[in-house]
mmCIF file of C-alpha atoms in Angstrom:
data_model
loop_
_atom_site.group_PDB
_atom_site.id
_atom_site.type_symbol
_atom_site.label_atom_id
_atom_site.label_comp_id
_atom_site.label_asym_id
_atom_site.label_seq_id
_atom_site.Cartn_x
_atom_site.Cartn_y
_atom_site.Cartn_z
ATOM 1 C CA UNK A 20 157.457 109.234 177.459
ATOM 2 C CA UNK A 21 160.416 111.396 178.495
ATOM 3 C CA UNK A 22 163.516 109.676 177.095
ATOM 4 C CA UNK A 23 164.442 107.897 173.854
ATOM 5 C CA UNK A 24 164.348 104.155 174.503
ATOM 6 C CA UNK A 25 167.007 103.676 171.813
ATOM 7 C CA UNK A 26 169.715 106.218 172.790
ATOM 8 C CA UNK A 27 168.584 107.671 176.141
ATOM 9 C CA UNK A 28 168.368 111.303 174.922
ATOM 10 C CA UNK A 29 165.327 113.380 175.941
ATOM 11 C CA UNK A 30 162.448 113.278 173.460
ATOM 12 C CA UNK A 31 160.067 116.012 172.378
ATOM 13 C CA UNK A 32 156.500 115.836 171.112
ATOM 14 C CA UNK A 33 156.201 117.217 167.573
ATOM 15 C CA UNK A 34 154.689 116.414 164.194
ATOM 16 C CA UNK A 35 157.314 114.670 162.020
ATOM 17 C CA UNK A 36 157.803 115.836 158.443
ATOM 18 C CA UNK A 37 155.187 114.222 156.194
ATOM 19 C CA UNK A 38 153.090 113.131 159.173
ATOM 20 C CA UNK A 39 149.907 114.743 160.505
ATOM 21 C CA UNK A 40 149.980 114.019 164.236
ATOM 22 C CA UNK A 41 152.422 114.530 167.115
ATOM 23 C CA UNK A 42 154.907 111.758 167.932
ATOM 24 C CA UNK A 43 157.728 111.497 170.452
ATOM 25 C CA UNK A 44 160.863 112.392 168.475
ATOM 26 C CA UNK A 45 164.518 111.964 169.377
ATOM 27 C CA UNK A 46 166.703 114.745 167.955
ATOM 28 C CA UNK A 47 169.847 112.772 168.816
ATOM 29 C CA UNK A 48 169.286 109.466 166.968
ATOM 30 C CA UNK A 49 166.217 110.622 164.945
ATOM 31 C CA UNK A 50 164.015 107.747 166.098
ATOM 32 C CA UNK A 51 160.258 108.385 165.850
ATOM 33 C CA UNK A 52 158.461 106.601 168.699
ATOM 34 C CA UNK A 53 155.013 105.501 167.481
ATOM 35 C CA UNK A 54 152.348 104.482 169.979
ATOM 36 C CA UNK A 55 149.513 102.233 168.851
ATOM 37 C CA UNK A 56 146.363 100.592 170.269
ATOM 38 C CA UNK A 57 146.570 97.270 172.050
ATOM 39 C CA UNK A 58 144.368 94.203 171.661
ATOM 40 C CA UNK A 59 142.640 92.661 174.685
ATOM 41 C CA UNK A 60 141.665 89.061 173.851
ATOM 42 C CA UNK A 61 139.549 86.610 175.823
ATOM 43 C CA UNK A 62 136.798 84.029 175.748
ATOM 44 C CA UNK A 63 133.151 83.545 176.470
ATOM 45 C CA UNK A 64 133.579 79.952 177.597
ATOM 46 C CA UNK A 65 130.492 77.791 178.111
ATOM 47 C CA UNK A 66 129.845 74.435 179.714
ATOM 48 C CA UNK A 67 126.368 73.229 178.798
ATOM 49 C CA UNK A 68 124.107 76.229 179.489
ATOM 50 C CA UNK A 69 126.533 77.915 181.904
ATOM 51 C CA UNK A 70 129.118 80.667 181.295
ATOM 52 C CA UNK A 71 132.569 80.816 182.915
ATOM 53 C CA UNK A 72 133.244 84.015 184.895
ATOM 54 C CA UNK A 73 136.269 85.059 186.964
ATOM 55 C CA UNK A 74 136.267 87.417 189.955
ATOM 56 C CA UNK A 75 139.231 89.756 189.626
ATOM 57 C CA UNK A 76 142.013 89.568 192.207
ATOM 58 C CA UNK A 77 143.813 92.599 190.732
ATOM 59 C CA UNK A 78 143.188 96.232 189.831
ATOM 60 C CA UNK A 79 141.390 97.691 188.033
ATOM 61 C CA UNK A 80 137.950 96.563 189.243
ATOM 62 C CA UNK A 81 139.282 94.139 191.849
ATOM 63 C CA UNK A 82 136.458 91.984 193.246
ATOM 64 C CA UNK A 83 134.265 92.397 190.151
ATOM 65 C CA UNK A 84 133.365 89.633 187.706
ATOM 66 C CA UNK A 85 134.801 89.342 184.204
ATOM 67 C CA UNK A 86 135.229 87.060 181.244
ATOM 68 C CA UNK A 87 138.837 85.829 181.162
ATOM 69 C CA UNK A 88 140.733 88.299 178.929
ATOM 70 C CA UNK A 89 143.963 90.259 178.788
ATOM 71 C CA UNK A 90 146.557 91.930 176.589
ATOM 72 C CA UNK A 91 147.628 89.996 173.506
ATOM 73 C CA UNK A 92 151.375 89.288 173.536
ATOM 74 C CA UNK A 93 153.922 89.517 170.745
ATOM 75 C CA UNK A 94 154.434 86.230 168.893
ATOM 76 C CA UNK A 95 150.915 84.869 169.277
ATOM 77 C CA UNK A 96 147.646 84.966 167.323
ATOM 78 C CA UNK A 97 144.405 86.527 168.598
ATOM 79 C CA UNK A 98 142.959 83.040 169.207
ATOM 80 C CA UNK A 99 146.115 81.900 171.016
ATOM 81 C CA UNK A 100 145.960 85.010 173.208
ATOM 82 C CA UNK A 101 142.302 84.340 174.084
ATOM 83 C CA UNK A 102 143.036 80.702 175.000
ATOM 84 C CA UNK A 103 146.143 81.645 177.000
ATOM 85 C CA UNK A 104 144.285 84.267 179.040
ATOM 86 C CA UNK A 105 141.576 81.717 179.839
ATOM 87 C CA UNK A 106 144.245 79.233 180.907
ATOM 88 C CA UNK A 107 145.990 81.844 183.092
ATOM 89 C CA UNK A 108 142.928 83.353 184.771
ATOM 90 C CA UNK A 109 140.704 80.275 185.061
ATOM 91 C CA UNK A 110 143.160 77.348 184.733
ATOM 92 C CA UNK A 111 140.814 76.175 181.983
ATOM 93 C CA UNK A 112 141.446 74.540 178.627
ATOM 94 C CA UNK A 113 139.036 75.512 175.847
ATOM 95 C CA UNK A 114 137.933 74.564 172.366
ATOM 96 C CA UNK A 115 137.625 77.865 170.519
ATOM 97 C CA UNK A 116 134.884 78.812 168.064
ATOM 98 C CA UNK A 117 134.720 82.036 166.057
ATOM 99 C CA UNK A 118 135.409 85.611 167.024
ATOM 100 C CA UNK A 119 132.216 86.822 168.677
ATOM 101 C CA UNK A 120 132.579 90.459 169.798
ATOM 102 C CA UNK A 121 135.044 93.105 168.628
ATOM 103 C CA UNK A 122 134.627 96.311 170.612
ATOM 104 C CA UNK A 123 136.695 99.410 169.906
ATOM 105 C CA UNK A 124 137.641 101.534 172.941
ATOM 106 C CA UNK A 125 139.372 104.505 171.284
ATOM 107 C CA UNK A 126 139.513 106.626 174.466
ATOM 108 C CA UNK A 127 141.826 104.042 176.088
ATOM 109 C CA UNK A 128 143.509 102.844 172.859
ATOM 110 C CA UNK A 129 142.222 99.282 173.080
ATOM 111 C CA UNK A 130 140.461 96.805 170.797
ATOM 112 C CA UNK A 131 138.594 94.150 172.770
ATOM 113 C CA UNK A 132 138.063 90.725 171.112
ATOM 114 C CA UNK A 133 136.101 87.856 172.612
ATOM 115 C CA UNK A 134 135.959 84.344 171.104
ATOM 116 C CA UNK A 135 133.219 81.862 171.949
ATOM 117 C CA UNK A 136 134.617 78.636 173.405
ATOM 118 C CA UNK A 137 133.639 75.351 175.025
ATOM 119 C CA UNK A 138 135.131 74.395 178.372
ATOM 120 C CA UNK A 139 137.228 71.240 178.210
ATOM 121 C CA UNK A 140 137.736 69.740 181.646
ATOM 122 C CA UNK A 141 138.110 71.516 184.971
ATOM 123 C CA UNK A 142 138.749 75.096 186.103
ATOM 124 C CA UNK A 143 140.187 76.886 189.139
ATOM 125 C CA UNK A 144 141.248 80.427 190.054
ATOM 126 C CA UNK A 145 144.575 81.498 188.550
ATOM 127 C CA UNK A 146 146.787 84.058 190.349
ATOM 128 C CA UNK A 147 144.770 86.993 188.933
ATOM 129 C CA UNK A 148 141.376 85.587 190.030
ATOM 130 C CA UNK A 149 139.766 85.413 193.489
ATOM 131 C CA UNK A 150 137.297 82.779 192.334
ATOM 132 C CA UNK A 151 136.016 81.230 189.101
ATOM 133 C CA UNK A 152 132.556 79.839 188.504
ATOM 134 C CA UNK A 153 129.969 78.679 185.977
ATOM 135 C CA UNK A 154 126.797 80.791 185.872
ATOM 136 C CA UNK A 155 123.319 80.207 184.486
ATOM 137 C CA UNK A 156 121.758 83.278 182.839
ATOM 138 C CA UNK A 157 119.665 84.136 185.929
ATOM 139 C CA UNK A 158 122.762 83.880 188.124
ATOM 140 C CA UNK A 159 124.900 86.449 186.223
ATOM 141 C CA UNK A 160 125.963 89.230 188.660
ATOM 142 C CA UNK A 161 124.982 92.048 186.262
ATOM 143 C CA UNK A 162 125.581 94.742 188.886
ATOM 144 C CA UNK A 163 129.036 93.387 189.700
ATOM 145 C CA UNK A 164 130.526 93.023 186.221
ATOM 146 C CA UNK A 165 133.974 94.568 185.831
ATOM 147 C CA UNK A 166 133.673 96.349 182.474
ATOM 148 C CA UNK A 167 131.034 97.528 179.948
ATOM 149 C CA UNK A 168 132.658 95.233 177.337
ATOM 150 C CA UNK A 169 131.802 92.209 179.495
ATOM 151 C CA UNK A 170 128.201 93.290 180.008
ATOM 152 C CA UNK A 171 127.753 93.938 176.273
ATOM 153 C CA UNK A 172 129.257 90.574 175.276
ATOM 154 C CA UNK A 173 127.027 88.650 177.697
ATOM 155 C CA UNK A 174 124.003 90.641 176.553
ATOM 156 C CA UNK A 175 124.688 89.676 172.916
ATOM 157 C CA UNK A 176 125.205 86.045 173.907
ATOM 158 C CA UNK A 177 121.869 85.634 175.695
ATOM 159 C CA UNK A 178 120.018 87.424 172.873
ATOM 160 C CA UNK A 179 121.719 85.284 170.205
ATOM 161 C CA UNK A 180 121.232 82.047 172.117
ATOM 162 C CA UNK A 181 117.472 82.406 171.683
ATOM 163 C CA UNK A 182 118.036 82.360 167.897
ATOM 164 C CA UNK A 183 120.761 79.713 167.957
ATOM 165 C CA UNK A 184 123.104 81.860 165.853
ATOM 166 C CA UNK A 185 126.176 83.753 167.014
ATOM 167 C CA UNK A 186 127.371 86.234 164.370
ATOM 168 C CA UNK A 187 130.278 88.612 164.976
ATOM 169 C CA UNK A 188 129.184 91.800 166.745
ATOM 170 C CA UNK A 189 131.348 94.863 166.150
ATOM 171 C CA UNK A 190 130.743 98.053 168.088
ATOM 172 C CA UNK A 191 132.439 100.945 169.848
ATOM 173 C CA UNK A 192 132.368 102.115 173.440
ATOM 174 C CA UNK A 193 133.438 105.682 174.144
ATOM 175 C CA UNK A 194 132.630 107.860 177.143
ATOM 176 C CA UNK A 195 130.677 110.523 175.245
ATOM 177 C CA UNK A 196 129.347 108.637 172.246
ATOM 178 C CA UNK A 197 128.182 105.124 171.519
ATOM 179 C CA UNK A 198 128.214 103.953 167.951
ATOM 180 C CA UNK A 199 127.758 100.806 165.902
ATOM 181 C CA UNK A 200 130.611 100.452 163.438
ATOM 182 C CA UNK A 201 130.293 99.154 159.912
ATOM 183 C CA UNK A 202 129.835 95.459 160.506
ATOM 184 C CA UNK A 203 127.031 92.966 160.316
ATOM 185 C CA UNK B 4 165.109 98.922 173.735
ATOM 186 C CA UNK B 5 168.151 100.182 175.659
ATOM 187 C CA UNK B 6 166.892 102.947 177.961
ATOM 188 C CA UNK B 7 163.823 103.499 180.152
ATOM 189 C CA UNK B 8 161.490 105.878 178.310
ATOM 190 C CA UNK B 9 160.210 107.129 181.675
ATOM 191 C CA UNK B 10 163.422 107.927 183.624
ATOM 192 C CA UNK B 11 166.284 107.440 181.110
ATOM 193 C CA UNK B 12 168.088 104.714 183.118
ATOM 194 C CA UNK B 13 169.369 101.641 181.230
ATOM 195 C CA UNK B 14 166.906 98.737 181.082
ATOM 196 C CA UNK B 15 167.543 95.013 181.301
ATOM 197 C CA UNK B 16 165.616 92.076 179.841
ATOM 198 C CA UNK B 17 164.305 89.781 182.592
ATOM 199 C CA UNK B 18 161.148 87.969 183.673
ATOM 200 C CA UNK B 19 159.265 90.134 186.214
ATOM 201 C CA UNK B 20 157.997 88.514 189.424
ATOM 202 C CA UNK B 21 154.668 86.796 188.753
ATOM 203 C CA UNK B 22 155.177 86.971 184.972
ATOM 204 C CA UNK B 23 156.279 84.194 182.615
ATOM 205 C CA UNK B 24 158.123 85.984 179.828
ATOM 206 C CA UNK B 25 160.994 88.474 179.562
ATOM 207 C CA UNK B 26 160.216 92.213 179.588
ATOM 208 C CA UNK B 27 162.400 95.300 179.536
ATOM 209 C CA UNK B 28 162.688 96.335 183.208
ATOM 210 C CA UNK B 29 163.972 99.551 184.744
ATOM 211 C CA UNK B 30 165.702 98.976 188.079
ATOM 212 C CA UNK B 31 165.708 102.723 188.781
ATOM 213 C CA UNK B 32 161.983 103.609 188.513
ATOM 214 C CA UNK B 33 160.683 100.006 188.392
ATOM 215 C CA UNK B 34 158.719 100.508 185.179
ATOM 216 C CA UNK B 35 157.975 97.338 183.195
ATOM 217 C CA UNK B 36 157.967 98.086 179.464
ATOM 218 C CA UNK B 37 155.453 95.825 177.727
ATOM 219 C CA UNK B 38 155.530 95.378 173.941
ATOM 220 C CA UNK B 39 152.383 94.263 172.125
ATOM 221 C CA UNK B 40 151.184 93.466 168.594
ATOM 222 C CA UNK B 41 149.963 96.222 166.302
ATOM 223 C CA UNK B 42 146.858 96.311 164.115
ATOM 224 C CA UNK B 43 147.141 97.048 160.378
ATOM 225 C CA UNK B 44 143.734 98.197 159.079
ATOM 226 C CA UNK B 45 142.604 98.823 155.518
ATOM 227 C CA UNK B 46 139.893 98.340 152.923
ATOM 228 C CA UNK B 47 138.947 96.237 149.970
ATOM 229 C CA UNK B 48 137.169 99.089 148.184
ATOM 230 C CA UNK B 49 135.053 98.323 145.131
ATOM 231 C CA UNK B 50 133.439 100.409 142.427
ATOM 232 C CA UNK B 51 130.998 98.272 140.457
ATOM 233 C CA UNK B 52 132.952 95.121 139.618
ATOM 234 C CA UNK B 53 136.384 96.711 140.068
ATOM 235 C CA UNK B 54 138.733 96.732 143.081
ATOM 236 C CA UNK B 55 140.857 99.712 144.179
ATOM 237 C CA UNK B 56 144.604 98.989 144.359
ATOM 238 C CA UNK B 57 147.532 101.282 145.197
ATOM 239 C CA UNK B 58 151.109 100.926 143.949
ATOM 240 C CA UNK B 59 153.447 101.558 146.891
ATOM 241 C CA UNK B 60 155.749 104.592 146.771
ATOM 242 C CA UNK B 61 157.526 103.571 150.006
ATOM 243 C CA UNK B 62 159.392 100.647 151.520
ATOM 244 C CA UNK B 63 158.809 97.840 152.136
ATOM 245 C CA UNK B 64 157.768 96.449 148.742
ATOM 246 C CA UNK B 65 158.029 99.767 146.915
ATOM 247 C CA UNK B 66 156.538 99.506 143.410
ATOM 248 C CA UNK B 67 154.262 96.590 144.317
ATOM 249 C CA UNK B 68 150.464 96.722 144.462
ATOM 250 C CA UNK B 69 148.473 96.711 147.686
ATOM 251 C CA UNK B 70 145.076 97.343 149.197
ATOM 252 C CA UNK B 71 145.177 100.648 151.096
ATOM 253 C CA UNK B 72 146.101 99.758 154.705
ATOM 254 C CA UNK B 73 148.360 100.886 157.524
ATOM 255 C CA UNK B 74 148.952 100.979 161.264
ATOM 256 C CA UNK B 75 145.927 101.813 163.397
ATOM 257 C CA UNK B 76 146.505 104.948 165.494
ATOM 258 C CA UNK B 77 145.656 105.675 169.112
ATOM 259 C CA UNK B 78 142.266 107.357 169.550
ATOM 260 C CA UNK B 79 140.508 105.757 166.592
ATOM 261 C CA UNK B 80 138.411 102.644 165.917
ATOM 262 C CA UNK B 81 139.403 99.836 163.549
ATOM 263 C CA UNK B 82 136.842 101.076 160.997
ATOM 264 C CA UNK B 83 138.063 104.668 161.310
ATOM 265 C CA UNK B 84 141.644 103.472 160.797
ATOM 266 C CA UNK B 85 140.651 101.538 157.653
ATOM 267 C CA UNK B 86 138.808 104.555 156.194
ATOM 268 C CA UNK B 87 141.646 106.953 157.098
ATOM 269 C CA UNK B 88 144.274 104.749 155.446
ATOM 270 C CA UNK B 89 142.165 104.596 152.272
ATOM 271 C CA UNK B 90 141.807 108.386 152.347
ATOM 272 C CA UNK B 91 145.573 108.862 152.843
ATOM 273 C CA UNK B 92 146.836 106.338 150.294
ATOM 274 C CA UNK B 93 144.152 106.651 147.612
ATOM 275 C CA UNK B 94 142.534 110.061 148.353
ATOM 276 C CA UNK B 95 139.282 108.091 148.362
ATOM 277 C CA UNK B 96 136.178 108.343 150.521
ATOM 278 C CA UNK B 97 134.441 105.060 151.266
ATOM 279 C CA UNK B 98 131.262 103.581 152.664
ATOM 280 C CA UNK B 99 132.393 100.747 154.921
ATOM 281 C CA UNK B 100 130.748 97.331 155.220
ATOM 282 C CA UNK B 101 131.773 94.610 157.649
ATOM 283 C CA UNK B 102 135.162 93.310 158.662
ATOM 284 C CA UNK B 103 136.152 90.867 155.934
ATOM 285 C CA UNK B 104 139.584 89.374 156.664
ATOM 286 C CA UNK B 105 141.480 89.173 159.970
ATOM 287 C CA UNK B 106 144.916 87.649 159.450
ATOM 288 C CA UNK B 107 147.314 87.050 162.340
ATOM 289 C CA UNK B 108 151.014 87.550 161.584
ATOM 290 C CA UNK B 109 152.618 86.439 164.868
ATOM 291 C CA UNK B 110 156.176 86.402 163.495
ATOM 292 C CA UNK B 111 156.006 90.166 162.909
ATOM 293 C CA UNK B 112 153.610 90.977 165.785
ATOM 294 C CA UNK B 113 150.802 92.234 163.568
ATOM 295 C CA UNK B 114 147.068 91.645 163.167
ATOM 296 C CA UNK B 115 145.842 92.568 159.689
ATOM 297 C CA UNK B 116 142.178 93.635 159.304
ATOM 298 C CA UNK B 117 140.482 94.455 156.003
ATOM 299 C CA UNK B 118 136.960 95.908 155.731
ATOM 300 C CA UNK B 119 134.910 95.696 152.551
ATOM 301 C CA UNK B 120 133.894 99.127 151.287
ATOM 302 C CA UNK B 121 132.255 100.952 148.395
ATOM 303 C CA UNK B 122 134.089 103.772 146.682
ATOM 304 C CA UNK B 123 132.326 107.117 147.003
ATOM 305 C CA UNK B 124 133.533 109.583 144.385
ATOM 306 C CA UNK B 125 137.016 109.968 142.954
ATOM 307 C CA UNK B 126 140.506 108.706 143.835
ATOM 308 C CA UNK B 127 144.118 109.740 143.264
ATOM 309 C CA UNK B 128 147.558 108.724 144.548
ATOM 310 C CA UNK B 129 148.344 109.964 148.059
ATOM 311 C CA UNK B 130 151.959 110.666 149.113
ATOM 312 C CA UNK B 131 152.624 106.966 149.850
ATOM 313 C CA UNK B 132 151.313 105.741 146.464
ATOM 314 C CA UNK B 133 152.893 105.897 142.995
ATOM 315 C CA UNK B 134 149.557 105.257 141.322
ATOM 316 C CA UNK B 135 146.042 104.134 142.196
ATOM 317 C CA UNK B 136 143.655 102.248 139.951
ATOM 318 C CA UNK B 137 140.473 100.189 139.659
ATOM 319 C CA UNK B 138 141.032 96.600 138.474
ATOM 320 C CA UNK B 139 138.737 93.939 137.047
ATOM 321 C CA UNK B 140 139.474 90.411 138.289
ATOM 322 C CA UNK B 141 141.428 89.467 135.148
ATOM 323 C CA UNK B 142 143.535 92.640 135.482
ATOM 324 C CA UNK B 143 144.796 91.978 139.048
ATOM 325 C CA UNK B 144 148.631 91.960 139.006
ATOM 326 C CA UNK B 145 148.890 88.728 141.050
ATOM 327 C CA UNK B 146 152.659 88.481 140.557
ATOM 328 C CA UNK B 147 153.194 92.061 141.690
ATOM 329 C CA UNK B 148 151.156 92.130 144.907
ATOM 330 C CA UNK B 149 153.039 93.580 147.892
ATOM 331 C CA UNK B 150 152.114 91.110 150.651
ATOM 332 C CA UNK B 151 150.608 87.616 151.161
ATOM 333 C CA UNK B 152 147.781 89.240 153.185
ATOM 334 C CA UNK B 153 146.706 91.179 150.080
ATOM 335 C CA UNK B 154 146.781 88.113 147.840
ATOM 336 C CA UNK B 155 144.765 86.101 150.378
ATOM 337 C CA UNK B 156 142.143 88.826 150.828
ATOM 338 C CA UNK B 157 141.650 89.205 147.070
ATOM 339 C CA UNK B 158 141.500 85.433 146.663
ATOM 340 C CA UNK B 159 138.706 85.226 149.275
ATOM 341 C CA UNK B 160 136.867 88.097 147.625
ATOM 342 C CA UNK B 161 136.735 86.557 144.154
ATOM 343 C CA UNK B 162 135.722 83.163 145.575
ATOM 344 C CA UNK B 163 132.987 84.719 147.744
ATOM 345 C CA UNK B 164 131.712 86.958 144.964
ATOM 346 C CA UNK B 165 130.621 83.872 143.020
ATOM 347 C CA UNK B 166 128.369 82.975 145.995
ATOM 348 C CA UNK B 167 127.283 86.537 146.730
ATOM 349 C CA UNK B 168 128.192 86.216 150.416
ATOM 350 C CA UNK B 169 131.156 87.737 152.216
ATOM 351 C CA UNK B 170 131.635 86.198 155.670
ATOM 352 C CA UNK B 171 134.565 87.116 157.922
ATOM 353 C CA UNK B 172 137.658 85.038 157.121
ATOM 354 C CA UNK B 173 140.132 84.576 159.977
ATOM 355 C CA UNK B 174 143.471 82.917 159.378
ATOM 356 C CA UNK B 175 147.146 83.033 160.257
ATOM 357 C CA UNK B 176 150.220 83.560 158.130
ATOM 358 C CA UNK B 177 153.545 82.458 159.574
ATOM 359 C CA UNK B 178 156.772 81.626 157.742
ATOM 360 C CA UNK B 179 156.924 77.958 158.730
ATOM 361 C CA UNK B 180 153.308 77.055 159.365
ATOM 362 C CA UNK B 181 149.972 78.054 157.903
ATOM 363 C CA UNK B 182 146.900 77.488 159.995
ATOM 364 C CA UNK B 183 143.226 78.338 160.032
ATOM 365 C CA UNK B 184 142.272 79.775 163.403
ATOM 366 C CA UNK B 185 139.054 79.113 165.227
ATOM 367 C CA UNK B 186 136.619 81.149 163.214
ATOM 368 C CA UNK B 187 133.990 80.548 160.569
#
């Protein structure tokens, strides 16, 4: 950030009075520009015993396989964001169940949230996908998954499916540490 | 938003190519300025049978009672944000349990997340609180709670406490509609 988005003046990075961390400040109009983490929402959509995966047509990780997911937009709920991303990337309608994984990624200022869902009807690649398919467990391209969040979510799913219960899994992924956060 | 925070040129609101909703666009440096929901994280902290509440010293809802909560910062996890907010507003250390309520507020672009926690040690008003106290159920100032999210979280807590189980509750609060989202 170089300029104030409100008045166009240059900004500087400094700790505001009463605060404890640096923010971009505008000395002209006195706006404090806060920056906050973003939510990435998506689905683990199943049809029978198979899981819906999309092969990415865009960077980052173009050509690798992912669960349909993307940045939550203003004006929607987390569940609406997850369903919309599945519609956009896989042209698929879904019936959503509960929140299944919540993974904090503090080094990139993201919170990743995946809902379990049932596929309703057909699917096809959206503009951000090269192809979309349904995979049995032994068909999952583990070495070609796009992100650690996807691998972890699928790993939980196949472990939980043996028990027939799918509780929320909360955890963190950071480059130099890996922690379970306070959640059952 | 009036000016590009990257190059200082004026921005205009238009739908970018390949997108489906208006964004602030810079014609000079071609930056697309996305705006996304923010997470508000906090705790329902208990000591024995009592719940920790803070009376707000700041707008909005100055003078009303709240659970300690505030905007999640870059570089932290949801649980770290909840613990930090409790430390800042109530000078209280906590032992966090699981995520307890997740309430979508799409009309104000927020996702509210409360973790259950146990109080560890003492408490006192932080700079954003007029006073901090521990309340039995019959002492809760229901008519003087700051936000509907706080009332709903406390309502869930007292209902669940009768059963001795505290599952995650996901729901939405919007001015003209009130819906349960897809979660158990």
